[in-house]
Short mmCIF file of N, CA, C and O and ligand atoms in Angstrom, two decimals:
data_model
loop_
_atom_site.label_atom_id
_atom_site.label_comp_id
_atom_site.label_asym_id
_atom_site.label_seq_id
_atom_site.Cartn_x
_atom_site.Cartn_y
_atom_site.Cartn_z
N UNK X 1248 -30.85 7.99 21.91
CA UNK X 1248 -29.79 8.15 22.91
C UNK X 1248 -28.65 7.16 22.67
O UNK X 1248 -28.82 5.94 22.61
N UNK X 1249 -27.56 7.74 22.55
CA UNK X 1249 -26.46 6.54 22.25
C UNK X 1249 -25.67 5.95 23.77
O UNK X 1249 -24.79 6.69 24.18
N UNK X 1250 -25.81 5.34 24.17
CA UNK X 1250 -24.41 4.11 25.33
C UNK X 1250 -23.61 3.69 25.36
O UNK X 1250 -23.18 3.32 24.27
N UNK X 1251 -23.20 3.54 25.95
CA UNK X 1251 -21.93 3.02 25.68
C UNK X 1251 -21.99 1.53 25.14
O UNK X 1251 -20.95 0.94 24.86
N UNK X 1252 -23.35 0.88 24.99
CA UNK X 1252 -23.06 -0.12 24.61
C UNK X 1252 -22.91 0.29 23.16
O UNK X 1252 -22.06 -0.34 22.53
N UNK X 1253 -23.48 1.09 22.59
CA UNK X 1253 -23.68 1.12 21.14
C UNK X 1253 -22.09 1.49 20.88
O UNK X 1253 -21.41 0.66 20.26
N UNK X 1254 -21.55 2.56 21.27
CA UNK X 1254 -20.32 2.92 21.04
C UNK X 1254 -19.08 1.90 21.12
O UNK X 1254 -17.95 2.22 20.76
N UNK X 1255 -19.48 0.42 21.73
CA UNK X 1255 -18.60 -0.24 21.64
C UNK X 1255 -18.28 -1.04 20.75
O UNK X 1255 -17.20 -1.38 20.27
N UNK X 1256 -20.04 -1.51 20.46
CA UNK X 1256 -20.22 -2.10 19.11
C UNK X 1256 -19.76 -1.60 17.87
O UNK X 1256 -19.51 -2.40 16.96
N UNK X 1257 -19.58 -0.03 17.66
CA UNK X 1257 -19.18 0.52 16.38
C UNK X 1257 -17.57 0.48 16.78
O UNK X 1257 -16.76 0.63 15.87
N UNK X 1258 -17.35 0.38 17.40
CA UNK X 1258 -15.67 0.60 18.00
C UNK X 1258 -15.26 -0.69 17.35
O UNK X 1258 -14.31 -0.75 16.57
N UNK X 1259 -16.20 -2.04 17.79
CA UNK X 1259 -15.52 -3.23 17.70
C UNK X 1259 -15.75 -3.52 16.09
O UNK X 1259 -14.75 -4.00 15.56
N UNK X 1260 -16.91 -3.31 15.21
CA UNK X 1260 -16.95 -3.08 14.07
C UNK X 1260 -15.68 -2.58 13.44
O UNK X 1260 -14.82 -3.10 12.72
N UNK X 1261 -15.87 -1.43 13.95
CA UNK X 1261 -14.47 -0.68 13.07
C UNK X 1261 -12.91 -1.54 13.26
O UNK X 1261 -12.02 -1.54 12.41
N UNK X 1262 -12.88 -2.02 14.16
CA UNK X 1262 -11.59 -2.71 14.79
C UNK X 1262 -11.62 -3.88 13.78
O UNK X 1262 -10.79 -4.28 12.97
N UNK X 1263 -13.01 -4.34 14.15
CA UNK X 1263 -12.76 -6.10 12.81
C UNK X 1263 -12.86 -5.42 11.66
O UNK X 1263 -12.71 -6.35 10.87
N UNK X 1264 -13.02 -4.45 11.00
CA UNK X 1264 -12.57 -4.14 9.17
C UNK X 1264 -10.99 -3.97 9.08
O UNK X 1264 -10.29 -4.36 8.15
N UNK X 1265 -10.46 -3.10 10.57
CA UNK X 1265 -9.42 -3.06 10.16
C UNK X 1265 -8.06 -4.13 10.31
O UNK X 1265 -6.86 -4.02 10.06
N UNK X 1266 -8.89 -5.14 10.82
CA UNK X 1266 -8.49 -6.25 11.45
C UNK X 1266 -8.39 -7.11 10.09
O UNK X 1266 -7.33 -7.60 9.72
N UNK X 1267 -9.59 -7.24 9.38
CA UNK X 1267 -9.88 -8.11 8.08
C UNK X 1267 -9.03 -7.37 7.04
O UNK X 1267 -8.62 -8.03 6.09
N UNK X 1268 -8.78 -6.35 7.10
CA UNK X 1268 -8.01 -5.70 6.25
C UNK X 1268 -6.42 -5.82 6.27
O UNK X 1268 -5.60 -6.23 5.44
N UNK X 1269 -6.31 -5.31 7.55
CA UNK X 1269 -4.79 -6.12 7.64
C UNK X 1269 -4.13 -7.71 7.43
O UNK X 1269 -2.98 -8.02 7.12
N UNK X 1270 -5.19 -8.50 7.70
CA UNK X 1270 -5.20 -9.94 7.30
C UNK X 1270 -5.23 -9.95 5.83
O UNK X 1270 -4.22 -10.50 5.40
N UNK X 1271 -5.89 -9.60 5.03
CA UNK X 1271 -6.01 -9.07 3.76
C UNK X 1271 -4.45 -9.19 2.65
O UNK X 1271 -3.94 -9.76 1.68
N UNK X 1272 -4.21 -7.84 4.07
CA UNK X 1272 -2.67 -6.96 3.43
C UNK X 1272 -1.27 -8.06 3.41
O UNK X 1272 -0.25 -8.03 2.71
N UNK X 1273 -1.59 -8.80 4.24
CA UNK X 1273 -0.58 -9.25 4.99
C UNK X 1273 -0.47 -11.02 3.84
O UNK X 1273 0.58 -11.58 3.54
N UNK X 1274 -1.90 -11.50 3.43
CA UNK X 1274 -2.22 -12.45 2.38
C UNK X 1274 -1.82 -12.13 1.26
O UNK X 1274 -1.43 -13.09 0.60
N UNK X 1275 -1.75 -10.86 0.63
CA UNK X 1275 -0.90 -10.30 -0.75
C UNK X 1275 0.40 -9.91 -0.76
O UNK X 1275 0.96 -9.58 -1.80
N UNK X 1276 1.11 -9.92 0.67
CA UNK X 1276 2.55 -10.21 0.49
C UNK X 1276 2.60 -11.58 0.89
O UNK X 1276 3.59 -12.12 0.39
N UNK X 1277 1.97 -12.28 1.55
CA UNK X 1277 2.40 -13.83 1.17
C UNK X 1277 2.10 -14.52 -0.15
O UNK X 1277 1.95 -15.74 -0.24
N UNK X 1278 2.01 -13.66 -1.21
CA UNK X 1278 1.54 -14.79 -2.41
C UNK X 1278 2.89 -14.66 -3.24
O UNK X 1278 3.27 -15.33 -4.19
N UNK X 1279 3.66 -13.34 -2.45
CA UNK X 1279 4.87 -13.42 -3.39
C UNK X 1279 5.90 -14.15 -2.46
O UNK X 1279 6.78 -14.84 -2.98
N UNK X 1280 5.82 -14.02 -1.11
CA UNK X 1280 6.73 -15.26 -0.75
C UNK X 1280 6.31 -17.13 -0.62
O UNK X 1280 5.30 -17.74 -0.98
N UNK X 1281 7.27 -17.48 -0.12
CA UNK X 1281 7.47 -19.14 0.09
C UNK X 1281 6.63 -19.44 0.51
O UNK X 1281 6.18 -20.46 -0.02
N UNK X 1282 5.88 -18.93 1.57
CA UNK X 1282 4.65 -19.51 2.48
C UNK X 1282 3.64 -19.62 1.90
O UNK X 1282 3.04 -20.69 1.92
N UNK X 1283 3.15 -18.49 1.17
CA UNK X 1283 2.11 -18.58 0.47
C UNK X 1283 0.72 -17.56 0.83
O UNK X 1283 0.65 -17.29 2.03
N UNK X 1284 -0.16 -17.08 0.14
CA UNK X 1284 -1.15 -16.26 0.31
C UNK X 1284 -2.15 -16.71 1.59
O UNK X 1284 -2.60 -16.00 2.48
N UNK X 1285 -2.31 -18.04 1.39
CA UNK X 1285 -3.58 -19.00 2.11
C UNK X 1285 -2.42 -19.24 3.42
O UNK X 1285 -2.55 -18.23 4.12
N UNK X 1286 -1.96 -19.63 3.69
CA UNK X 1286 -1.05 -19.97 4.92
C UNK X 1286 -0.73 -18.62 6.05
O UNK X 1286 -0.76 -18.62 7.28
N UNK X 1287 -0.35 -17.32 4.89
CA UNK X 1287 0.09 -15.86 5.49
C UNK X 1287 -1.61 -15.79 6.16
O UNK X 1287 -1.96 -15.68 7.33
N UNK X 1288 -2.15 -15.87 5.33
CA UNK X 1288 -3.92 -15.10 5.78
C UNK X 1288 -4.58 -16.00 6.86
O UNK X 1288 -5.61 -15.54 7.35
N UNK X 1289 -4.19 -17.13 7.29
CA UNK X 1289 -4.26 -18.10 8.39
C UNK X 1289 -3.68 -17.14 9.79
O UNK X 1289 -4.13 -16.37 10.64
N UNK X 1290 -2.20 -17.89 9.33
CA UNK X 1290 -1.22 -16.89 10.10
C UNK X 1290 -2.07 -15.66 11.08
O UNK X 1290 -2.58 -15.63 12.20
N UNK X 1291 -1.87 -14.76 9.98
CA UNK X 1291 -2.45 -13.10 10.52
C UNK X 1291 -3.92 -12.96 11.30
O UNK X 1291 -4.29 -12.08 12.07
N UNK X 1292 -4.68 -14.26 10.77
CA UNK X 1292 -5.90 -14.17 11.25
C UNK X 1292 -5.80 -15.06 12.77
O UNK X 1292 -6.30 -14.58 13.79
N UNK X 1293 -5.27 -16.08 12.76
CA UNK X 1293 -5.42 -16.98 14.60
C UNK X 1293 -4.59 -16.58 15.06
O UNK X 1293 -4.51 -16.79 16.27
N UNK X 1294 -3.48 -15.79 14.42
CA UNK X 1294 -2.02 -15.32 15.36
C UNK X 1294 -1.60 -13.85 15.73
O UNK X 1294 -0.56 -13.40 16.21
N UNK X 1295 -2.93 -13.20 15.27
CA UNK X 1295 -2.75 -11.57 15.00
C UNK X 1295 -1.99 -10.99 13.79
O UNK X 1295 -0.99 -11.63 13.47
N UNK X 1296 -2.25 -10.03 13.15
CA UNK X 1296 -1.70 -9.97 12.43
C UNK X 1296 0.01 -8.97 12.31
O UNK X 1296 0.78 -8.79 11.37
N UNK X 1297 0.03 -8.60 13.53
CA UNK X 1297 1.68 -8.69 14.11
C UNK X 1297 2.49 -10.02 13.89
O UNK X 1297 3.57 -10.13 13.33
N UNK X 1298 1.89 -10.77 14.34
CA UNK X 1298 2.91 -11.98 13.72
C UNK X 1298 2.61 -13.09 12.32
O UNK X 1298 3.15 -14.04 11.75
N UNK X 1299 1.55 -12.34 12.25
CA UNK X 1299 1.72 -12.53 10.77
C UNK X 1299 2.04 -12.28 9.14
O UNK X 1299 1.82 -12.85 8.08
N UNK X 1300 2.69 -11.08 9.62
CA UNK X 1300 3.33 -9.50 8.71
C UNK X 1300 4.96 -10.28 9.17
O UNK X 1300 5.71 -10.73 8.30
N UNK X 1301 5.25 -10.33 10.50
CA UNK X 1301 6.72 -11.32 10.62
C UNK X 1301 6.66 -12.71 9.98
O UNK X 1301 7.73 -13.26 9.73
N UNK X 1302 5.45 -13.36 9.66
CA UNK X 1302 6.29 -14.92 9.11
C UNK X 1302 5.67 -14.77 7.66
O UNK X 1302 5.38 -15.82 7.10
N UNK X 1303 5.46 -13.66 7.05
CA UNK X 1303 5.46 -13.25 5.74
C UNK X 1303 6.74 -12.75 5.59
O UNK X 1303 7.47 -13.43 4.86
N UNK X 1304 7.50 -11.13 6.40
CA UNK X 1304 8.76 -11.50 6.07
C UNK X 1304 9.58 -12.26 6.05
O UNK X 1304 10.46 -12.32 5.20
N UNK X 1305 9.40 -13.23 7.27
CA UNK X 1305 10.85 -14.11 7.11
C UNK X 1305 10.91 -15.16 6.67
O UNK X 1305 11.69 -16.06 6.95
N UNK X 1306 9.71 -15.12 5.61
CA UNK X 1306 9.22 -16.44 4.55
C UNK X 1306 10.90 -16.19 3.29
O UNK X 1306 11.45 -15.12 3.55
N UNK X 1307 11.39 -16.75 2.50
CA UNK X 1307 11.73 -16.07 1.78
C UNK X 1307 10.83 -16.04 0.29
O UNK X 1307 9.86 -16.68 -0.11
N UNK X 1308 11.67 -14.96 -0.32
CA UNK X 1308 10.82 -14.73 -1.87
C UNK X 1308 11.35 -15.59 -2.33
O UNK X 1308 12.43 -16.18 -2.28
N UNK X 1309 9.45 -15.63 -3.31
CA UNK X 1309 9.75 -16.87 -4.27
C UNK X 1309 10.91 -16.57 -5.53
O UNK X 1309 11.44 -15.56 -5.99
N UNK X 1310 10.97 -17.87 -5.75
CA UNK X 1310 12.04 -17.19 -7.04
C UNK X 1310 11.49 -17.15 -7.86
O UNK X 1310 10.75 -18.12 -8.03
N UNK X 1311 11.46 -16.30 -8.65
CA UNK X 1311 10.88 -15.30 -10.13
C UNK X 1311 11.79 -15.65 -10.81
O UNK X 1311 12.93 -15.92 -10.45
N UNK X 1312 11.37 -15.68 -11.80
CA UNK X 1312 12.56 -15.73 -13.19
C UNK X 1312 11.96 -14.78 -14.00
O UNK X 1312 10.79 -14.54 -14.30
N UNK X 1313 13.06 -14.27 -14.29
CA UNK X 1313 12.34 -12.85 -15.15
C UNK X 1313 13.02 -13.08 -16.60
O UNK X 1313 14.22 -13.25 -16.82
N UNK X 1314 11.87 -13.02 -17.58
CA UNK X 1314 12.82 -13.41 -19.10
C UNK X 1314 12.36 -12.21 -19.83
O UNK X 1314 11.18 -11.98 -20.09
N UNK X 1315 13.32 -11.48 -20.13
CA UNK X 1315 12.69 -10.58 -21.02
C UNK X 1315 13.36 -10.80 -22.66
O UNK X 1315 14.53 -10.97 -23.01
N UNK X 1316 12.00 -10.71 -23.52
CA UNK X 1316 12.34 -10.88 -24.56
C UNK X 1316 12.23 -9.46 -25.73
O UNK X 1316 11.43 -8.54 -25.56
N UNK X 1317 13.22 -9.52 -26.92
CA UNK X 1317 13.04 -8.03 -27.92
C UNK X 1317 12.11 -8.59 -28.69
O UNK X 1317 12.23 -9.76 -29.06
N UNK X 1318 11.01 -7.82 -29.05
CA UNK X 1318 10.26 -8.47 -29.95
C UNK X 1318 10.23 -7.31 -31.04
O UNK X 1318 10.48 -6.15 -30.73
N UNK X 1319 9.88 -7.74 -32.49
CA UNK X 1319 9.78 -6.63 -33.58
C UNK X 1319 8.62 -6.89 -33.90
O UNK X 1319 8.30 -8.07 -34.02
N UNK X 1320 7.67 -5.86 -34.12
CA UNK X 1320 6.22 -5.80 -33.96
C UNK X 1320 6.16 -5.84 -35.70
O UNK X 1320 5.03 -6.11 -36.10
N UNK X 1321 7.20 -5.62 -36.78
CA UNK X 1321 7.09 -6.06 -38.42
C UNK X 1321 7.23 -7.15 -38.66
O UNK X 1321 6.64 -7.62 -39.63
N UNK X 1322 7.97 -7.87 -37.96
CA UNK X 1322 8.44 -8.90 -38.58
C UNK X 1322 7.77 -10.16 -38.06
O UNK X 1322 7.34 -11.16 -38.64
N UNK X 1323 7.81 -9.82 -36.81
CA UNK X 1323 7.21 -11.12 -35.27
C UNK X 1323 8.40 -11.33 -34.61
O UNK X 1323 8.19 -11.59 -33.43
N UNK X 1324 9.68 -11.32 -34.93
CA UNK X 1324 10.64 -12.09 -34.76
C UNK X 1324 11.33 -11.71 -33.29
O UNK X 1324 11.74 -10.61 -32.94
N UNK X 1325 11.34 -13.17 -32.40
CA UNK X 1325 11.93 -12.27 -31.12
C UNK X 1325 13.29 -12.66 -30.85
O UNK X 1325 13.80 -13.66 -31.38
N UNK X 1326 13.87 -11.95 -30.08
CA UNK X 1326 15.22 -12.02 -29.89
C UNK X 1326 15.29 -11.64 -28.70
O UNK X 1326 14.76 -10.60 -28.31
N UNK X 1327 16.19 -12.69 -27.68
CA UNK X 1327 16.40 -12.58 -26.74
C UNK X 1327 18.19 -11.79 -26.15
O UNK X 1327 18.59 -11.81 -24.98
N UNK X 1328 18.70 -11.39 -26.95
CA UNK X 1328 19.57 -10.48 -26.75
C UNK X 1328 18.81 -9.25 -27.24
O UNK X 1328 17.78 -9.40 -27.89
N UNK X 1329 19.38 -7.81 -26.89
CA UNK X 1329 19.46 -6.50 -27.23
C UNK X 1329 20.10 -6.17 -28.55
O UNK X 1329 21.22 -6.43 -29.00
N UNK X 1330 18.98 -5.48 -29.08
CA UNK X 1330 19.32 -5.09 -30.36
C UNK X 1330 18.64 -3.74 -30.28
O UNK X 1330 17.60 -3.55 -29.65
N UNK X 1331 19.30 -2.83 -30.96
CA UNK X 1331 18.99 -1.59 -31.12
C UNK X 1331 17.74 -1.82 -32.24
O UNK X 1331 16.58 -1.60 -31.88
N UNK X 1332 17.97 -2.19 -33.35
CA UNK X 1332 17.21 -2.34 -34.65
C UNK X 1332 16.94 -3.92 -34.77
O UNK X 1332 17.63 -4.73 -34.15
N UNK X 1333 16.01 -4.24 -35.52
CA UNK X 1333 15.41 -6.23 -35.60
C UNK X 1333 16.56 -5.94 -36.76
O UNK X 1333 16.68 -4.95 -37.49
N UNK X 1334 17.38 -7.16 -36.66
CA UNK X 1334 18.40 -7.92 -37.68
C UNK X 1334 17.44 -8.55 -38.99
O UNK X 1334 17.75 -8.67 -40.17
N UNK X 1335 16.65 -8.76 -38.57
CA UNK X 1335 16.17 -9.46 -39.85
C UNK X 1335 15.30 -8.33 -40.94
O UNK X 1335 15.55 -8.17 -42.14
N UNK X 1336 14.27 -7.65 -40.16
CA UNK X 1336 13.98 -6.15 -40.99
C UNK X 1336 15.84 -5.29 -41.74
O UNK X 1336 16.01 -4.87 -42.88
N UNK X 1337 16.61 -5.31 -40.90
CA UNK X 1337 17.75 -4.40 -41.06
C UNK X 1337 18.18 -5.13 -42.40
O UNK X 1337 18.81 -4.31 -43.08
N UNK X 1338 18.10 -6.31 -43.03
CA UNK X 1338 18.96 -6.81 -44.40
C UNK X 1338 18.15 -6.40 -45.22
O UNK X 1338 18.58 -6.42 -46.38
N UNK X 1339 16.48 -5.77 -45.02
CA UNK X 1339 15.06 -5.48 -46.12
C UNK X 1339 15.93 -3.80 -45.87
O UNK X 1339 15.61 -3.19 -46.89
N UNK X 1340 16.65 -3.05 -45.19
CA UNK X 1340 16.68 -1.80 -45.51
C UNK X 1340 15.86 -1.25 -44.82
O UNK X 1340 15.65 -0.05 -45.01
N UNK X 1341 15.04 -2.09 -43.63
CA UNK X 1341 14.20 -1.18 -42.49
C UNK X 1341 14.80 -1.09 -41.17
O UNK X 1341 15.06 -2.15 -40.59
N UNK X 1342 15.04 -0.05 -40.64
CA UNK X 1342 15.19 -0.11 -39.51
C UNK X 1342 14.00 0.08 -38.38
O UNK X 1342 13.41 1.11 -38.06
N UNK X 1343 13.89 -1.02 -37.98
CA UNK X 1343 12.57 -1.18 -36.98
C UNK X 1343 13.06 -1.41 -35.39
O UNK X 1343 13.86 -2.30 -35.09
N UNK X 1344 12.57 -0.62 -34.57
CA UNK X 1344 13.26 -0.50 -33.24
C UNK X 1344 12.09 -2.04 -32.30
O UNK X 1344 10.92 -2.42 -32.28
N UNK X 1345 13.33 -2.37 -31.74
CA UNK X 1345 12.52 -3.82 -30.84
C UNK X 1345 12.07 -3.38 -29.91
O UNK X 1345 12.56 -2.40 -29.35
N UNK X 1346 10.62 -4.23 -29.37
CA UNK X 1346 9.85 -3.69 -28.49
C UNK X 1346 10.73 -4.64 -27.14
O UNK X 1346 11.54 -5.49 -27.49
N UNK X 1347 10.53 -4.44 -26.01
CA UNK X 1347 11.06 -4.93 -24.90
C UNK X 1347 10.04 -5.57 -24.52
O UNK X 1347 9.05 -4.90 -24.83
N UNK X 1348 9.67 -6.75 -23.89
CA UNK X 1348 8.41 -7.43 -23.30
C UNK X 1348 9.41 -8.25 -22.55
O UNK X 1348 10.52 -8.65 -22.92
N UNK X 1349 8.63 -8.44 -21.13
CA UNK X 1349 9.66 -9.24 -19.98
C UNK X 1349 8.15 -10.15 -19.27
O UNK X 1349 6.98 -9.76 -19.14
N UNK X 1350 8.50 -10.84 -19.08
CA UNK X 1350 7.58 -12.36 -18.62
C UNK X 1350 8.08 -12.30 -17.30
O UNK X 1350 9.21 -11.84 -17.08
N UNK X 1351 7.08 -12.88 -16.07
CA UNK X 1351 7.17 -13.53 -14.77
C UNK X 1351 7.14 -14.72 -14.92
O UNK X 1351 6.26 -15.08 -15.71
N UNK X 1352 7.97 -15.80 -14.33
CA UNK X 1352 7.64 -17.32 -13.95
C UNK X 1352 7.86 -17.15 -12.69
O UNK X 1352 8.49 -16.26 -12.12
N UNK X 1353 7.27 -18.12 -12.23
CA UNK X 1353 7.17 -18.53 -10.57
C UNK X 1353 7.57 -19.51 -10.41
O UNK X 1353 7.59 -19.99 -9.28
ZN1 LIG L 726 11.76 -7.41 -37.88
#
């Protein structure tokens, strides 16, 4: 026979996964802002996670530096400007197309 006690217990179950989950959600957009992953997942967890989805946004983003480099997969040689063809294959008479590879710093 099920009661209402049982039905509350699965109610409140279900409520804390989606509760831990949103705390969760809310910790992987703080790892890309200022505040931070561990601070956001604090936040969302003693403060609800309504206001903790707000001081993840109004954290600002971290700054990224984005470097992307040309690399030529014949030669090794990378080059950080755009080149259609690697300059240094192109004087051997090969035309070898540069691969694009771009790096994150934090
Ligand atoms: Zn090359």
């Amino acid at each position: 026979m099920l009661s209402f006690y049982d039905v509350d217990i699965e109610v409140i179950i279900i409520l804390g996964i989606v509760y831990l989950f949103l705390v969760v959600s809310i910790a992987k957009i703080g790892t890309y802002k200022k505040c931070g992953g561990y601070k956001a997942l604090l936040v969302a967890f003693f403060l609800t996670p309504v206001i903790g989805i707000i001081y993840a946004s109004v954290s600002p983003q971290k700054s990224i530096l984005k470097i992307v480099h040309y690399k030529c997969e014949t030669c090794g040689l990378e080059y950080t400007t755009k080149h259609n063809y690697c300059p240094s294959c192109a004087k051997e008479g090969k035309s070898i197309r540069l691969v694009k590879k771009s790096m994150r710093t934090y």
